[in-house]
């Protein structure tokens, strides 16, 4: 496997693992606030990010590279509010998107069209996740701290009733 591609994919493993840990910490915080729907949603997001990491590990190894399983930085454990949680999540996703875009660039520079094709799945995934975070933040802004609104928000997240508005992503 091209060494530059291998290094960039391994760097992406670090990002996906850190997403998983970060969302796990957010889920745990939410659970301790009694926001069980939000916690469930975030536990699932954490699992998804781990799956994104595994997909990279398998891809690198299958193509003759060596996947490096990284140690992970401890994520923040305190959040000032639910808005703070989802703002942090969106910020984190924007950082991951920039990293995926960089990976796409490297694939093109190295003319590695197989990896380029593989990475397209992550490009779509990022679009969806950013849109979802923005939709959630819009809802939180509408609720504006209202207790009844928050109760319904949490219940909706438990039922995964918040669909990403992909058109709002741009
Ligand atoms: Fe891995 O999809 Fe976001 O970070």
PDB file of C-alpha atoms and ligand atoms in Angstrom:
ATOM      1  CA  UNK A   1       0.000   0.000   0.000  1.00  0.00           C
ATOM      2  CA  UNK A   2       1.209   3.526  -0.820  1.00  0.00           C
ATOM      3  CA  UNK A   3       2.848   4.830   2.384  1.00  0.00           C
ATOM      4  CA  UNK A   4       1.306   8.295   2.174  1.00  0.00           C
ATOM      5  CA  UNK A   5      -2.177   6.797   1.781  1.00  0.00           C
ATOM      6  CA  UNK A   6      -1.515   4.352   4.611  1.00  0.00           C
ATOM      7  CA  UNK A   7      -0.467   7.203   6.924  1.00  0.00           C
ATOM      8  CA  UNK A   8      -3.518   9.300   5.984  1.00  0.00           C
ATOM      9  CA  UNK A   9      -5.880   6.349   6.558  1.00  0.00           C
ATOM     10  CA  UNK A  10      -4.243   5.632   9.909  1.00  0.00           C
ATOM     11  CA  UNK A  11      -4.665   9.276  10.831  1.00  0.00           C
ATOM     12  CA  UNK A  12      -8.359   8.916  10.006  1.00  0.00           C
ATOM     13  CA  UNK A  13      -8.536   5.932  12.372  1.00  0.00           C
ATOM     14  CA  UNK A  14      -7.419   8.286  15.155  1.00  0.00           C
ATOM     15  CA  UNK A  15     -10.168  10.765  14.234  1.00  0.00           C
ATOM     16  CA  UNK A  16     -12.922   8.126  14.111  1.00  0.00           C
ATOM     17  CA  UNK A  17     -11.826   6.655  17.447  1.00  0.00           C
ATOM     18  CA  UNK A  18     -11.790  10.066  19.032  1.00  0.00           C
ATOM     19  CA  UNK A  19     -15.301  10.721  17.654  1.00  0.00           C
ATOM     20  CA  UNK A  20     -16.473   7.500  19.259  1.00  0.00           C
ATOM     21  CA  UNK A  21     -14.949   8.365  22.651  1.00  0.00           C
ATOM     22  CA  UNK A  22     -16.207  11.944  22.521  1.00  0.00           C
ATOM     23  CA  UNK A  23     -19.799  10.852  21.773  1.00  0.00           C
ATOM     24  CA  UNK A  24     -19.596   8.190  24.452  1.00  0.00           C
ATOM     25  CA  UNK A  25     -18.683  10.903  26.950  1.00  0.00           C
ATOM     26  CA  UNK A  26     -21.580  13.052  25.714  1.00  0.00           C
ATOM     27  CA  UNK A  27     -23.926  10.055  26.057  1.00  0.00           C
ATOM     28  CA  UNK A  28     -22.783   9.408  29.596  1.00  0.00           C
ATOM     29  CA  UNK A  29     -23.195  13.081  30.559  1.00  0.00           C
ATOM     30  CA  UNK A  30     -26.718  13.103  29.061  1.00  0.00           C
ATOM     31  CA  UNK A  31     -27.656   9.947  30.918  1.00  0.00           C
ATOM     32  CA  UNK A  32     -26.572  11.556  34.186  1.00  0.00           C
ATOM     33  CA  UNK A  33     -28.774  14.570  33.408  1.00  0.00           C
ATOM     34  CA  UNK A  34     -31.799  12.256  33.071  1.00  0.00           C
ATOM     35  CA  UNK A  35     -31.877  12.782  29.306  1.00  0.00           C
ATOM     36  CA  UNK A  36     -32.273   9.123  28.442  1.00  0.00           C
ATOM     37  CA  UNK A  37     -33.405   9.637  24.848  1.00  0.00           C
ATOM     38  CA  UNK A  38     -30.427  11.855  24.091  1.00  0.00           C
ATOM     39  CA  UNK A  39     -28.144   9.358  25.812  1.00  0.00           C
ATOM     40  CA  UNK A  40     -29.503   6.503  23.705  1.00  0.00           C
ATOM     41  CA  UNK A  41     -29.014   8.521  20.531  1.00  0.00           C
ATOM     42  CA  UNK A  42     -25.436   9.422  21.486  1.00  0.00           C
ATOM     43  CA  UNK A  43     -24.537   5.869  22.563  1.00  0.00           C
ATOM     44  CA  UNK A  44     -25.630   4.785  19.099  1.00  0.00           C
ATOM     45  CA  UNK A  45     -23.562   7.561  17.495  1.00  0.00           C
ATOM     46  CA  UNK A  46     -20.538   6.380  19.490  1.00  0.00           C
ATOM     47  CA  UNK A  47     -21.078   2.818  18.197  1.00  0.00           C
ATOM     48  CA  UNK A  48     -21.376   4.109  14.639  1.00  0.00           C
ATOM     49  CA  UNK A  49     -18.090   5.964  14.918  1.00  0.00           C
ATOM     50  CA  UNK A  50     -16.418   2.818  16.173  1.00  0.00           C
ATOM     51  CA  UNK A  51     -17.789   1.040  13.110  1.00  0.00           C
ATOM     52  CA  UNK A  52     -16.278   3.802  10.922  1.00  0.00           C
ATOM     53  CA  UNK A  53     -12.940   3.161  12.602  1.00  0.00           C
ATOM     54  CA  UNK A  54     -13.200  -0.615  12.099  1.00  0.00           C
ATOM     55  CA  UNK A  55     -14.021  -0.167   8.433  1.00  0.00           C
ATOM     56  CA  UNK A  56     -10.721   1.707   8.017  1.00  0.00           C
ATOM     57  CA  UNK A  57      -8.766  -0.910   9.984  1.00  0.00           C
ATOM     58  CA  UNK A  58     -10.097  -3.702   7.768  1.00  0.00           C
ATOM     59  CA  UNK A  59      -9.542  -1.749   4.557  1.00  0.00           C
ATOM     60  CA  UNK A  60      -5.895  -0.943   5.357  1.00  0.00           C
ATOM     61  CA  UNK A  61      -5.090  -4.528   6.363  1.00  0.00           C
ATOM     62  CA  UNK A  62      -6.909  -6.055   3.391  1.00  0.00           C
ATOM     63  CA  UNK A  63      -4.900  -3.889   1.030  1.00  0.00           C
ATOM     64  CA  UNK A  64      -1.527  -4.906   2.409  1.00  0.00           C
ATOM     65  CA  UNK A  65      -0.997  -1.998   4.805  1.00  0.00           C
ATOM     66  CA  UNK A  66      -0.738  -2.063   8.582  1.00  0.00           C
ATOM     67  CA  UNK A  67      -3.550  -0.524  10.607  1.00  0.00           C
ATOM     68  CA  UNK A  68      -2.351   1.135  13.788  1.00  0.00           C
ATOM     69  CA  UNK A  69      -4.745   1.039  16.735  1.00  0.00           C
ATOM     70  CA  UNK A  70      -4.158   4.321  18.541  1.00  0.00           C
ATOM     71  CA  UNK A  71      -4.385   5.363  22.144  1.00  0.00           C
ATOM     72  CA  UNK A  72      -7.146   7.863  22.593  1.00  0.00           C
ATOM     73  CA  UNK A  73      -7.130  11.215  24.310  1.00  0.00           C
ATOM     74  CA  UNK A  74      -9.565  11.567  27.203  1.00  0.00           C
ATOM     75  CA  UNK A  75     -12.599  13.529  25.972  1.00  0.00           C
ATOM     76  CA  UNK A  76     -14.243  16.310  28.016  1.00  0.00           C
ATOM     77  CA  UNK A  77     -16.569  14.909  30.660  1.00  0.00           C
ATOM     78  CA  UNK A  78     -18.532  18.051  31.520  1.00  0.00           C
ATOM     79  CA  UNK A  79     -20.884  19.993  29.259  1.00  0.00           C
ATOM     80  CA  UNK A  80     -22.621  23.230  30.176  1.00  0.00           C
ATOM     81  CA  UNK A  81     -25.886  22.388  28.365  1.00  0.00           C
ATOM     82  CA  UNK A  82     -27.473  20.232  25.701  1.00  0.00           C
ATOM     83  CA  UNK A  83     -26.709  22.984  23.181  1.00  0.00           C
ATOM     84  CA  UNK A  84     -23.099  22.833  24.232  1.00  0.00           C
ATOM     85  CA  UNK A  85     -23.141  19.053  23.604  1.00  0.00           C
ATOM     86  CA  UNK A  86     -24.508  19.361  20.077  1.00  0.00           C
ATOM     87  CA  UNK A  87     -22.406  22.429  19.223  1.00  0.00           C
ATOM     88  CA  UNK A  88     -19.338  20.439  20.241  1.00  0.00           C
ATOM     89  CA  UNK A  89     -20.576  17.505  18.175  1.00  0.00           C
ATOM     90  CA  UNK A  90     -21.051  19.681  15.083  1.00  0.00           C
ATOM     91  CA  UNK A  91     -17.639  21.301  15.550  1.00  0.00           C
ATOM     92  CA  UNK A  92     -16.075  17.869  15.842  1.00  0.00           C
ATOM     93  CA  UNK A  93     -17.849  16.644  12.713  1.00  0.00           C
ATOM     94  CA  UNK A  94     -16.596  19.690  10.773  1.00  0.00           C
ATOM     95  CA  UNK A  95     -13.049  18.800  11.797  1.00  0.00           C
ATOM     96  CA  UNK A  96     -13.617  15.187  10.657  1.00  0.00           C
ATOM     97  CA  UNK A  97     -15.053  16.385   7.332  1.00  0.00           C
ATOM     98  CA  UNK A  98     -11.953  18.525   6.725  1.00  0.00           C
ATOM     99  CA  UNK A  99      -9.827  15.473   7.418  1.00  0.00           C
ATOM    100  CA  UNK A 100     -11.858  13.318   4.989  1.00  0.00           C
ATOM    101  CA  UNK A 101     -11.561  16.016   2.329  1.00  0.00           C
ATOM    102  CA  UNK A 102      -7.805  16.027   2.844  1.00  0.00           C
ATOM    103  CA  UNK A 103      -7.822  12.242   2.416  1.00  0.00           C
ATOM    104  CA  UNK A 104      -9.698  12.619  -0.878  1.00  0.00           C
ATOM    105  CA  UNK A 105      -7.055  15.122  -2.050  1.00  0.00           C
ATOM    106  CA  UNK A 106      -4.226  12.747  -1.169  1.00  0.00           C
ATOM    107  CA  UNK A 107      -5.940   9.879  -3.036  1.00  0.00           C
ATOM    108  CA  UNK A 108      -6.162  12.046  -6.148  1.00  0.00           C
ATOM    109  CA  UNK A 109      -2.566  13.243  -5.847  1.00  0.00           C
ATOM    110  CA  UNK A 110      -1.369   9.636  -5.484  1.00  0.00           C
ATOM    111  CA  UNK A 111      -3.771   8.419  -8.209  1.00  0.00           C
ATOM    112  CA  UNK A 112      -5.146   5.790  -5.818  1.00  0.00           C
ATOM    113  CA  UNK A 113      -8.636   5.460  -7.257  1.00  0.00           C
ATOM    114  CA  UNK A 114      -9.577   2.391  -5.207  1.00  0.00           C
ATOM    115  CA  UNK A 115      -9.042   4.239  -1.923  1.00  0.00           C
ATOM    116  CA  UNK A 116     -10.689   7.297  -3.426  1.00  0.00           C
ATOM    117  CA  UNK A 117     -13.743   5.166  -4.115  1.00  0.00           C
ATOM    118  CA  UNK A 118     -13.674   3.734  -0.577  1.00  0.00           C
ATOM    119  CA  UNK A 119     -13.437   7.207   0.958  1.00  0.00           C
ATOM    120  CA  UNK A 120     -16.546   8.405  -0.890  1.00  0.00           C
ATOM    121  CA  UNK A 121     -18.651   6.494   1.648  1.00  0.00           C
ATOM    122  CA  UNK A 122     -17.174   8.728   4.368  1.00  0.00           C
ATOM    123  CA  UNK A 123     -17.848  11.850   2.301  1.00  0.00           C
ATOM    124  CA  UNK A 124     -21.586  11.011   2.213  1.00  0.00           C
ATOM    125  CA  UNK A 125     -21.597   9.999   5.847  1.00  0.00           C
ATOM    126  CA  UNK A 126     -20.116  13.353   6.884  1.00  0.00           C
ATOM    127  CA  UNK A 127     -22.714  15.251   4.884  1.00  0.00           C
ATOM    128  CA  UNK A 128     -25.450  13.320   6.663  1.00  0.00           C
ATOM    129  CA  UNK A 129     -23.948  13.727  10.132  1.00  0.00           C
ATOM    130  CA  UNK A 130     -23.369  17.456   9.767  1.00  0.00           C
ATOM    131  CA  UNK A 131     -26.941  17.903   8.544  1.00  0.00           C
ATOM    132  CA  UNK A 132     -28.269  15.879  11.458  1.00  0.00           C
ATOM    133  CA  UNK A 133     -26.324  17.949  13.996  1.00  0.00           C
ATOM    134  CA  UNK A 134     -27.590  21.186  12.430  1.00  0.00           C
ATOM    135  CA  UNK A 135     -31.186  19.913  12.508  1.00  0.00           C
ATOM    136  CA  UNK A 136     -30.835  19.046  16.190  1.00  0.00           C
ATOM    137  CA  UNK A 137     -29.317  22.450  16.988  1.00  0.00           C
ATOM    138  CA  UNK A 138     -32.155  24.196  15.140  1.00  0.00           C
ATOM    139  CA  UNK A 139     -34.657  22.302  17.296  1.00  0.00           C
ATOM    140  CA  UNK A 140     -32.796  23.193  20.493  1.00  0.00           C
ATOM    141  CA  UNK A 141     -32.778  26.849  19.502  1.00  0.00           C
ATOM    142  CA  UNK A 142     -36.552  26.723  18.944  1.00  0.00           C
ATOM    143  CA  UNK A 143     -37.091  25.106  22.332  1.00  0.00           C
ATOM    144  CA  UNK A 144     -34.895  27.776  23.955  1.00  0.00           C
ATOM    145  CA  UNK A 145     -34.644  25.998  27.323  1.00  0.00           C
ATOM    146  CA  UNK A 146     -38.385  25.348  27.702  1.00  0.00           C
ATOM    147  CA  UNK A 147     -38.795  22.287  29.965  1.00  0.00           C
ATOM    148  CA  UNK A 148     -41.770  20.814  28.085  1.00  0.00           C
ATOM    149  CA  UNK A 149     -39.960  21.316  24.801  1.00  0.00           C
ATOM    150  CA  UNK A 150     -36.856  19.595  26.150  1.00  0.00           C
ATOM    151  CA  UNK A 151     -38.934  16.669  27.363  1.00  0.00           C
ATOM    152  CA  UNK A 152     -40.349  16.211  23.872  1.00  0.00           C
ATOM    153  CA  UNK A 153     -36.962  16.719  22.262  1.00  0.00           C
ATOM    154  CA  UNK A 154     -35.507  13.961  24.418  1.00  0.00           C
ATOM    155  CA  UNK A 155     -38.421  11.662  23.672  1.00  0.00           C
ATOM    156  CA  UNK A 156     -38.040  12.317  19.929  1.00  0.00           C
ATOM    157  CA  UNK A 157     -34.351  11.463  20.068  1.00  0.00           C
ATOM    158  CA  UNK A 158     -35.198   8.243  21.885  1.00  0.00           C
ATOM    159  CA  UNK A 159     -37.409   7.304  18.967  1.00  0.00           C
ATOM    160  CA  UNK A 160     -34.711   8.623  16.609  1.00  0.00           C
ATOM    161  CA  UNK A 161     -37.395  10.914  15.310  1.00  0.00           C
ATOM    162  CA  UNK A 162     -35.001  13.588  14.148  1.00  0.00           C
ATOM    163  CA  UNK A 163     -34.177  13.193  10.499  1.00  0.00           C
ATOM    164  CA  UNK A 164     -31.303  15.071   8.936  1.00  0.00           C
ATOM    165  CA  UNK A 165     -32.346  17.877   6.654  1.00  0.00           C
ATOM    166  CA  UNK A 166     -29.659  17.371   4.017  1.00  0.00           C
ATOM    167  CA  UNK A 167     -30.720  20.518   2.131  1.00  0.00           C
ATOM    168  CA  UNK A 168     -29.913  22.587   5.190  1.00  0.00           C
ATOM    169  CA  UNK A 169     -26.322  21.334   5.156  1.00  0.00           C
ATOM    170  CA  UNK A 170     -24.944  23.988   2.818  1.00  0.00           C
TER     171      UNK A 170
HETATM  172 FE1  LIG B   1     -17.235   8.977  11.385  1.00  0.00          FE
HETATM  173  O1  LIG B   1     -18.583   9.960  10.925  1.00  0.00           O
HETATM  174 FE2  LIG B   1     -18.565  11.534  11.842  1.00  0.00          FE
HETATM  175  O2  LIG B   1     -17.078  11.637  12.730  1.00  0.00           O
END
